Every structure is written in C-alpha cells, then in structure tokens.
Amino acid sequence: MPPNTTATTGDKPGKSGRKKGRKARLAVLVLVLAIIGGIAYGAYWSISTVRASFPQTKGSITLKGLSGPVTVKRDGYGIPQIYASTDEDLFMAQGYVQAQDRFYEMDVRRHMTSGRLSEMFGSGQVKNDEFLRTLGWDRVAKKEYDTKLSAATKKYLQAYSEGVNAYLAGKGAEDISLEYAALGFVNDYKPEQWTPVDSVSWLKAMAWDLRGNMQDEIDRALMTSRLSAQQIKDLYPDYPYGRNKAIVQEGQYDGLTKTFQQSGSGSTSGSAISTGTSGSSTSSSTGSALTSQLAGLYNVLDDVPTAVGVNGQGIGSNSWVVRGDHTISGKPLLANDPHLSASLPSVWYQMGLHCTTVSSKCQYDVTGYTFAGMPGVIIGHNADIAWGMTNSGVDVTDLYLEKLSGDGYLYDGKVKPFTTREETIKVAGATSKKIVVRQTADGMPLLSDRDDELVQVGKKATVNTAAPDRGDGYGIALRWTALDAGTTMDAVFAIDKAADWSEFRDGAAQFDVPSQNLIYADTKNNIGYTLPGKIPTRASGDDGSIPAPGWDSKYKWTGFIKQDELPYEYNPKRGYIVTANQAVVDKDKYPYTLTTDWGYGTRSQRITDLIESKIKDGGKISTDDMRQMQMDNSSEIAKLLVPKLLKINLDDKDVREAQKLLEGWDYTQDSDSAAAAYFNAVWRNILKLAFGNKLPKELRVKGQCLWVDKIDSTGPVDDDTKVRECGERDADQAQPDGGDRWFEVVRNLMNQPNSDWWKTPAGVGDRNKADNMNDLFKRAMVDARWELTAKLGKDIDTWSWGRLHRLFLKNQTLGTDGPSILQYVLNRGPWKLSGGEATVNATGWNAAGGYGVVWVPSMRMVVNLDDLDKSKWINLTGASGHAFSSHYTDQTGKWADGELLPWSFTDKAVDSSTSDTLVLKP
C-alpha cells in the first residue's frame, strides 16, 4: 500500500449484487484484449490491473495530514457526501475522493491548460500545446494564485492538493486508471504531484469555452469575401426584444442609481461598426489580410481540445427560478441545465461537502455540481440558498489585426517592440520543441505566430489604401479578460457559504471570468438574478463585433464596467426569472453595450410561456412541473414553417407521403416521431440551399465542394468564371448551424418571398431551380425525402427522429484518437434522443454537418427550497471515470429518458440513501 494511506478494512466499491456482472464485464475486456491485442496485452492488462484503479469506498484509510476523521458516504450511484470537522479536512477529503474517481480526467485537464498534452500523447498534440502555451493559461493562473486570491482560498487549494497527492502516493500509473495502462505501452509517462495552480488553471479552460462572441467575430469577417454588408446584416439580425423578453425587466444597476423602468442614455460604445463600410470597418480596410489571417486562425482554434463545451451560436444553457407565490410548496423552485458538449465522463461531478458542525473553523454545508480538479461546489445549494448559472454571452474578447514591422508592431504611427518568452514543449517519444511567444504591450498574445502559413499569408496579404503598407505583413492578437489575473476562485467559496441575497451578491461580484448569469433563491422565499464579470468598455465607434485595427489606439479598451453598475433583479413582481442566454437587458434601458451577439431568446421565451401557462388563473408549479419543462421538445421553427410547407403542391407521391407526416403534428420532437425526422431534414435542406451554399469555404463543412464564382481581393469576379471550392470546417462547427439566430434570419426573410436568398441554381438534371421562397421550400422537401430514404429507408413507417438524432459518449482522449480497441473499451452509446436545436430540451445538432447530437444538457437539477431533500438531480454520465466501474454511465439512461434522481441533503436523508461508507483517519 502507499506509505501514507493504509487500508484497514472494507471491500471494493459497489453492492454485492453488482459484483457478478462486473466480473463478467472485466472478463470480456480481458478476452477482447487478448484476442485483438495479442497475448502480451492480455497478460499485462489483467483483471487485477483494471480492478486496481477502482476506489475503495468501504472500511477505513489512514490519510496523513488530516486533523480528524472524515466520513465519506456514497449512495447507490457512487455519489459521495463528505463530512469533516474543519474546512481544511473537508477540502483535503474532496481532493482525495475526486482523485479516486476521476484522476485521469484531472491529469488530462491540467496538461491541456498548461499546454503539455504532448508529454502524455506525443507529437500529435504539439500544435495544440503551441497554441495553449501562447495563451498562457497556467501563467495567468499562477499570477492569480500568487497575487489575487485570499489567504483562505489558498489554504483550501493547498488542502485539496494534499488530498489528491495523498491518493497518488505510492501508486504506479497503471494503479490509477485503465488509460494509464494503455499509455504505458507507448511511453513511460508518470503522473506528477497536484498543485493549487492546477486547480486554478481549470477556470481558464472554462472561461475559454464560455468566451462570448469570438466565433461570431471571426465568422462575420470571413463572410466579407463573398457577401455584401447588407447580406451579412441579414444573417445577423437584431435581437427581437419585442417578442423574446430580456432577462432583467424590473431590475436595477446601483452604481448609476437607476431602475430599468427608466430609460437609459444609450450605448457609450457608440454605434455598431458596419461590416464592409469604408473607414470604420476593419474588414474593408484590410481586405484579404484579415480574411486570410482569420481562416488560418480558425484552423488552429478548431484543433484545440474542447474543455467544457462547443463554442458557437446555438449552444447555451437554461435556468429559471419561480417564487413561492406560484409554487405548490409556497417556497421557491430553481432549475438549471447547462448545455455543453457531451463528454465521458461528464464535465460535472456530483458531491456534498458538509461540516459536522458549522462554525468559524468549519463553515460549509453545501451540495451540488463540482469540477473534478477544483475544490468547492460550482452550482448547487446550501442550507439557506440555491443558485444556478447560464453563460451570459457578454463580449469579453476582441481580435486585433496587428501591422508587423521588423521585431515589433505599428501603434499610432510608431513601432513598438513585442515582449517575448521562450517555451519548451516536451514530446513523448520525440524531441522537444522550442517556440517563441510574442505579446503586445497590453499583454495580447500574437495568435497568428502559431501557424507558419499565417506568417506567410500576412506578408503577402492584399490591402487597400485605408490600411498601412504591407511591409512585414499582418498578425492576429487576442485581448481577453481571462488573460488578466482574477478572483473567480474566491467567488466559489464565498457563494458556497452565502446565507442570503447580500452575501450571495458579494460573492458573485468576485466571479469575474467567465461572466455568467447567476440566478438565486433562498428558504425565506426570495429570488434574484445578478450579472457579475469583468466586462470591457470600448471607445465610441467600436462595439467589438468584428476584429479591430491594432495600429489605432482608439480601438483600445477604455476600461471595465464597475461591478455596482452591472444589472440585477430581486423579487420581481411577476414572481419568476428566466435565463437562457437571451439578452440581459433591453438595449434602450442600459447605457453600456454588453454584446451584439446574444442568443435570440427562443428557449427563454418558451420557458416563460410554459411558466405563464402554469400560473395563469392562480395555478401552482411543482418540482415535477419544473422537470417536465426541462424536457420540453417543442420546435419553435416548426411552428413557423410547417403551415407554409403544408400548402406546397408536390408532384411526387413519395414526397407527398412525407409531407402528410406534418399534418396534425404537434411540433414535438420526440425520439420516436417520424414527423420530427422529416421536418428537421427539410429545415436542414432549407438552410443548405438558401444560405449554406452561398457562404465562403471557410465556414462550410469539410469535403463539401461547390462550383462558385471566382473572387479576388476586391470580391467576386463578375465574368461568370467558376472555381471549385471545398469546405474547411469540422461538421460540428460549420455554418449554417441551425441555431435560433437562423430561426430569426428565416423569420425575417419570410416577409420577402422574392429575396435573392431564396434563389438557387438548378439541381441535378436542371430540376428544381428556385426563384422564390416557395420554390426553395419545395426543393428542400424533395431533397429531404430522398435524404431520409437513403438514411432510414423508403418506408416512412420506419422513420424516427431518434434514429437520426443519436448521442455517442466518447472518452475525450484515447476514446477519440486511440486504437479502435481502446475506443471500444472506453466509449459508450448510442442513445436515441428527443429534443433538438434551440429547444428547451436542447440536444443540439449542427444542421450544416448532420443530425448527430453535438451538445446536450450536461446535467439537470431542480432545487426545492421548502424541503431540500425533495430536490432532484441527474448527471449526463456517472460519478466514476473508470471505464468498467458500474458508475461509469449509470445515470445516462435515466438522463436520456428525462428522469431525475433523489438528491439527499440532510443527515437523515443522506444516511437513508447511503450504500457505502468510508472513514478517512488522520
């Protein structure tokens, strides 16, 4: 046994009834490995090797460093509840227990955040490491730890690290996780000790995937190569404030001593930059310099491992809270389901952290969702309050096109030197590589240095007279709030122990990056919302919607919105608050520009409508009503389009047969619905015909090739010259993705049935040429019929949405890039899912790439503030990161069916649900 952890009694985890099934699964694993991998693999990778990594969950373990005994109680799903007598013991035990279940995941994450993936996985990760080293997440995290965080937070981070390292002590890599045993065949990697900075760094990865409108900023600029300013405006319509309500309707912003009933003074950021307009537009003043740089930059970004979720239009989260006036219990109900890319194990880890007696030396009694690798609880409740989060989407990133000159860059007519640092990337099985990272005086890293082609493109880029002479070329730099040291880790601990609205707001104010919509409820029947975060202000004429010219100081950030000037809402008269990535405030009621790229409010308004329908005439909402709202599968775009589609005359009887599926359909996208399958195929083909085929190659799906008008540095060549161009984006990131921005685009264009967007050239054999909206809809219905015939068969009685809309859970390292046998061992699925894009049950899919599920409600919870033990929760996967643990994906089936599990909180409820008890002794 490890020198500082001694097992004294107890069995391996799980109930006795599960052991027979587990042994059978392990035997199958060894047999498969022996057959496919050879006798050497089979002998080395034995049952004992796999079992060695499973956590001990019964009996007792001596843990050096504890000041007193700690009890770990796990329920039938392996979810731990920890009980300790001091804060330090509580967080040390949290580190130990999370490492038991998830250390491999934690280790991969810290190598990602520090740009050291190549040390684990070899030369295939060097490009990723170069980019991540350029961002310097771990450097910022270290500065954060050294200079920004409170002494108490540092103490908790140190205790957490000691717990992780107590777990690691004396263990070989193969004793920790199956994946390490696999890595052992190709390199001699050994896990290092955990550090407090490793925990803080994960916040940077979370911030990266919730970074706001950077993707839209890139896309808009890339569109300028083929689309006019008006066409781009068509594809980025204004937020529909009159139809989809903003989050804050009755709130305040204290620093300005105004309420939202009083109209604000207009944006201090000035009007939006008009893409394609001479002078004010970066894209026009730099021509193909910007387009070519951004295309290359996107290729670099596209390879960066997904940390928390796919970043793009359409992805988001739901949260809402209803005051006791409208609930059966008379106390608030709070629901939350963050939408993130599907990962195995889930990014979330369920856990309870309890002081046996809450006092000055032990302050926490909190439960909820944590990140493996970080102490504390991110989303959940304590004995007094509950809270949830959705991404605010505020604009906290800007890209700058920098004019290079020698070893420096141009700024207000003068050449400034870059600051530089050298980074050494160690590579498993290969020679180390050195890179030089360049930063501007404002600390902005030059991202374009990470791609050799970008450097050459920058030197050759064509520009017009509004931009500086080409000289040594151009580069792209990033300004991002997360590259400044912050205090988000302090916020986590402050919120975890907050007892009321005032303490919650004080804690939330420290949650500077990423900026989140935080909703609140307490046991005294109060509800609230607050927007924290470090949000930049910009000079007049710059709204951050497109890349800015770095050589002009007027595009530099002018500061940050003060925390007491950010909007909040407390106990609104309507009795509920909904956040689902829609606009935070009406644009004419707040004096700052938060972003130009909100989600378009489809989910938020549907949730609002569901709440209103429940509470009208004095109706009351139950916990199960909240759950059913989370599972709402209604398609808002179908409600708009289906009446039009049913009026179209179709000649082909097979297509008419498919059209009839839509008659009487209630627009609900259940997994067994044939109508949902056909409608979504029609929607996908409408988007492809009207928009997708007209976008530049940088936005289209890889391998999708079209004959298009030739373009030069001034735009399309008007001489009927055609060239063959193939798409360059991965399927889950291409456009049009079909999110609710595209709902709004199509809604607006339906009032223009003869718009050029509806016009398309003839299809195969000169059939189905579209001259107007009805023509294009007809062609989309025909194409959808034959697409589904190819995918699902000619007999429409066999069609179902779930056959198209499937979820595969993949281990995010060896499960995606490892040998096929490892992918078989580590991955799970498929599950046939209901729901869809911009639906409350947001099982998202990318319409440009196909129907497969690319993001999901990564967890779901409903907190009952009247009786916390009646709260409910579910995770996407399970507590364990061990592939052959019974808790690897034991929640997934129930999650897919929309079920929630009991969520015990009080001592009595936890004891009643406990299956395994482990005592950690000092």
PDB file of C-alpha atoms in Angstrom, residues 364-456:
ATOM      1  CA  TYR A 364     -19.529  24.779   4.746  1.00  0.00           C
ATOM      2  CA  ASP A 365     -22.663  22.708   4.321  1.00  0.00           C
ATOM      3  CA  VAL A 366     -23.135  22.644   0.563  1.00  0.00           C
ATOM      4  CA  THR A 367     -24.006  20.185  -2.174  1.00  0.00           C
ATOM      5  CA  GLY A 368     -24.153  20.240  -5.945  1.00  0.00           C
ATOM      6  CA  TYR A 369     -22.049  20.008  -9.055  1.00  0.00           C
ATOM      7  CA  THR A 370     -18.288  20.381  -8.927  1.00  0.00           C
ATOM      8  CA  PHE A 371     -15.449  20.096 -11.424  1.00  0.00           C
ATOM      9  CA  ALA A 372     -13.043  17.240 -10.760  1.00  0.00           C
ATOM     10  CA  GLY A 373      -9.787  19.040 -10.066  1.00  0.00           C
ATOM     11  CA  MET A 374     -11.298  22.029  -8.223  1.00  0.00           C
ATOM     12  CA  PRO A 375     -12.397  22.357  -4.593  1.00  0.00           C
ATOM     13  CA  GLY A 376     -15.812  23.696  -3.696  1.00  0.00           C
ATOM     14  CA  VAL A 377     -19.208  23.468  -5.431  1.00  0.00           C
ATOM     15  CA  ILE A 378     -19.864  25.395  -8.660  1.00  0.00           C
ATOM     16  CA  ILE A 379     -23.657  25.029  -8.929  1.00  0.00           C
ATOM     17  CA  GLY A 380     -25.995  23.808  -6.196  1.00  0.00           C
ATOM     18  CA  HIS A 381     -27.382  24.761  -2.808  1.00  0.00           C
ATOM     19  CA  ASN A 382     -26.508  25.026   0.852  1.00  0.00           C
ATOM     20  CA  ALA A 383     -28.861  25.067   3.840  1.00  0.00           C
ATOM     21  CA  ASP A 384     -30.096  28.595   3.059  1.00  0.00           C
ATOM     22  CA  ILE A 385     -29.770  29.395  -0.652  1.00  0.00           C
ATOM     23  CA  ALA A 386     -29.637  27.786  -4.094  1.00  0.00           C
ATOM     24  CA  TRP A 387     -28.106  29.094  -7.295  1.00  0.00           C
ATOM     25  CA  GLY A 388     -27.729  28.249 -10.954  1.00  0.00           C
ATOM     26  CA  MET A 389     -25.723  29.527 -13.917  1.00  0.00           C
ATOM     27  CA  THR A 390     -26.038  30.118 -17.624  1.00  0.00           C
ATOM     28  CA  ASN A 391     -23.490  31.722 -19.908  1.00  0.00           C
ATOM     29  CA  SER A 392     -24.188  35.441 -20.259  1.00  0.00           C
ATOM     30  CA  GLY A 393     -22.514  35.653 -23.660  1.00  0.00           C
ATOM     31  CA  VAL A 394     -21.186  39.134 -22.952  1.00  0.00           C
ATOM     32  CA  ASP A 395     -18.346  40.219 -25.217  1.00  0.00           C
ATOM     33  CA  VAL A 396     -15.074  39.794 -23.332  1.00  0.00           C
ATOM     34  CA  THR A 397     -12.798  39.019 -26.296  1.00  0.00           C
ATOM     35  CA  ASP A 398     -11.552  41.136 -29.162  1.00  0.00           C
ATOM     36  CA  LEU A 399      -9.306  40.177 -32.043  1.00  0.00           C
ATOM     37  CA  TYR A 400      -6.864  42.797 -33.342  1.00  0.00           C
ATOM     38  CA  LEU A 401      -5.200  42.824 -36.732  1.00  0.00           C
ATOM     39  CA  GLU A 402      -1.631  43.910 -35.998  1.00  0.00           C
ATOM     40  CA  LYS A 403       0.625  45.541 -38.596  1.00  0.00           C
ATOM     41  CA  LEU A 404       4.022  43.872 -38.188  1.00  0.00           C
ATOM     42  CA  SER A 405       7.217  45.872 -38.610  1.00  0.00           C
ATOM     43  CA  GLY A 406      10.578  44.221 -38.016  1.00  0.00           C
ATOM     44  CA  ASP A 407      10.584  42.827 -34.478  1.00  0.00           C
ATOM     45  CA  GLY A 408       7.645  44.992 -33.464  1.00  0.00           C
ATOM     46  CA  TYR A 409       4.212  46.234 -34.442  1.00  0.00           C
ATOM     47  CA  LEU A 410       2.750  49.547 -35.531  1.00  0.00           C
ATOM     48  CA  TYR A 411       0.825  51.582 -32.946  1.00  0.00           C
ATOM     49  CA  ASP A 412      -0.263  55.185 -33.562  1.00  0.00           C
ATOM     50  CA  GLY A 413       2.411  55.652 -36.207  1.00  0.00           C
ATOM     51  CA  LYS A 414       5.272  54.262 -34.122  1.00  0.00           C
ATOM     52  CA  VAL A 415       6.845  50.823 -33.955  1.00  0.00           C
ATOM     53  CA  LYS A 416       6.546  49.165 -30.552  1.00  0.00           C
ATOM     54  CA  PRO A 417       8.595  46.101 -29.612  1.00  0.00           C
ATOM     55  CA  PHE A 418       6.892  42.819 -28.727  1.00  0.00           C
ATOM     56  CA  THR A 419       7.678  41.249 -25.388  1.00  0.00           C
ATOM     57  CA  THR A 420       8.830  37.655 -25.894  1.00  0.00           C
ATOM     58  CA  ARG A 421       9.268  34.456 -23.952  1.00  0.00           C
ATOM     59  CA  GLU A 422      10.616  31.062 -24.984  1.00  0.00           C
ATOM     60  CA  GLU A 423       8.626  27.927 -24.259  1.00  0.00           C
ATOM     61  CA  THR A 424       9.933  24.342 -24.423  1.00  0.00           C
ATOM     62  CA  ILE A 425       7.386  21.669 -25.307  1.00  0.00           C
ATOM     63  CA  LYS A 426       8.386  18.186 -24.219  1.00  0.00           C
ATOM     64  CA  VAL A 427       7.106  15.438 -26.502  1.00  0.00           C
ATOM     65  CA  ALA A 428       6.636  11.793 -25.518  1.00  0.00           C
ATOM     66  CA  GLY A 429       8.754   9.642 -27.817  1.00  0.00           C
ATOM     67  CA  ALA A 430      10.187  12.599 -29.741  1.00  0.00           C
ATOM     68  CA  THR A 431      12.500  15.593 -29.483  1.00  0.00           C
ATOM     69  CA  SER A 432      11.366  18.624 -27.513  1.00  0.00           C
ATOM     70  CA  LYS A 433      10.332  21.710 -29.448  1.00  0.00           C
ATOM     71  CA  LYS A 434      11.018  25.347 -28.584  1.00  0.00           C
ATOM     72  CA  ILE A 435       8.689  28.185 -29.541  1.00  0.00           C
ATOM     73  CA  VAL A 436       8.778  31.928 -29.023  1.00  0.00           C
ATOM     74  CA  VAL A 437       5.609  33.649 -27.811  1.00  0.00           C
ATOM     75  CA  ARG A 438       5.183  37.324 -28.717  1.00  0.00           C
ATOM     76  CA  GLN A 439       2.895  39.724 -26.864  1.00  0.00           C
ATOM     77  CA  THR A 440       1.952  43.360 -27.327  1.00  0.00           C
ATOM     78  CA  ALA A 441       2.480  45.943 -24.603  1.00  0.00           C
ATOM     79  CA  ASP A 442      -1.117  45.328 -23.486  1.00  0.00           C
ATOM     80  CA  GLY A 443      -0.300  41.664 -22.940  1.00  0.00           C
ATOM     81  CA  MET A 444      -2.119  40.447 -26.048  1.00  0.00           C
ATOM     82  CA  PRO A 445      -0.565  37.212 -27.418  1.00  0.00           C
ATOM     83  CA  LEU A 446       0.050  37.067 -31.165  1.00  0.00           C
ATOM     84  CA  LEU A 447      -2.056  34.012 -32.041  1.00  0.00           C
ATOM     85  CA  SER A 448      -1.037  34.031 -35.683  1.00  0.00           C
ATOM     86  CA  ASP A 449       2.511  33.025 -34.740  1.00  0.00           C
ATOM     87  CA  ARG A 450       1.207  29.542 -34.142  1.00  0.00           C
ATOM     88  CA  ASP A 451       0.713  28.760 -37.802  1.00  0.00           C
ATOM     89  CA  ASP A 452       3.551  29.044 -40.314  1.00  0.00           C
ATOM     90  CA  GLU A 453       1.128  29.619 -43.156  1.00  0.00           C
ATOM     91  CA  LEU A 454      -0.360  32.608 -41.367  1.00  0.00           C
ATOM     92  CA  VAL A 455       3.014  34.283 -41.207  1.00  0.00           C
ATOM     93  CA  GLN A 456       3.458  33.942 -44.965  1.00  0.00           C
TER      94      GLN A 456
END
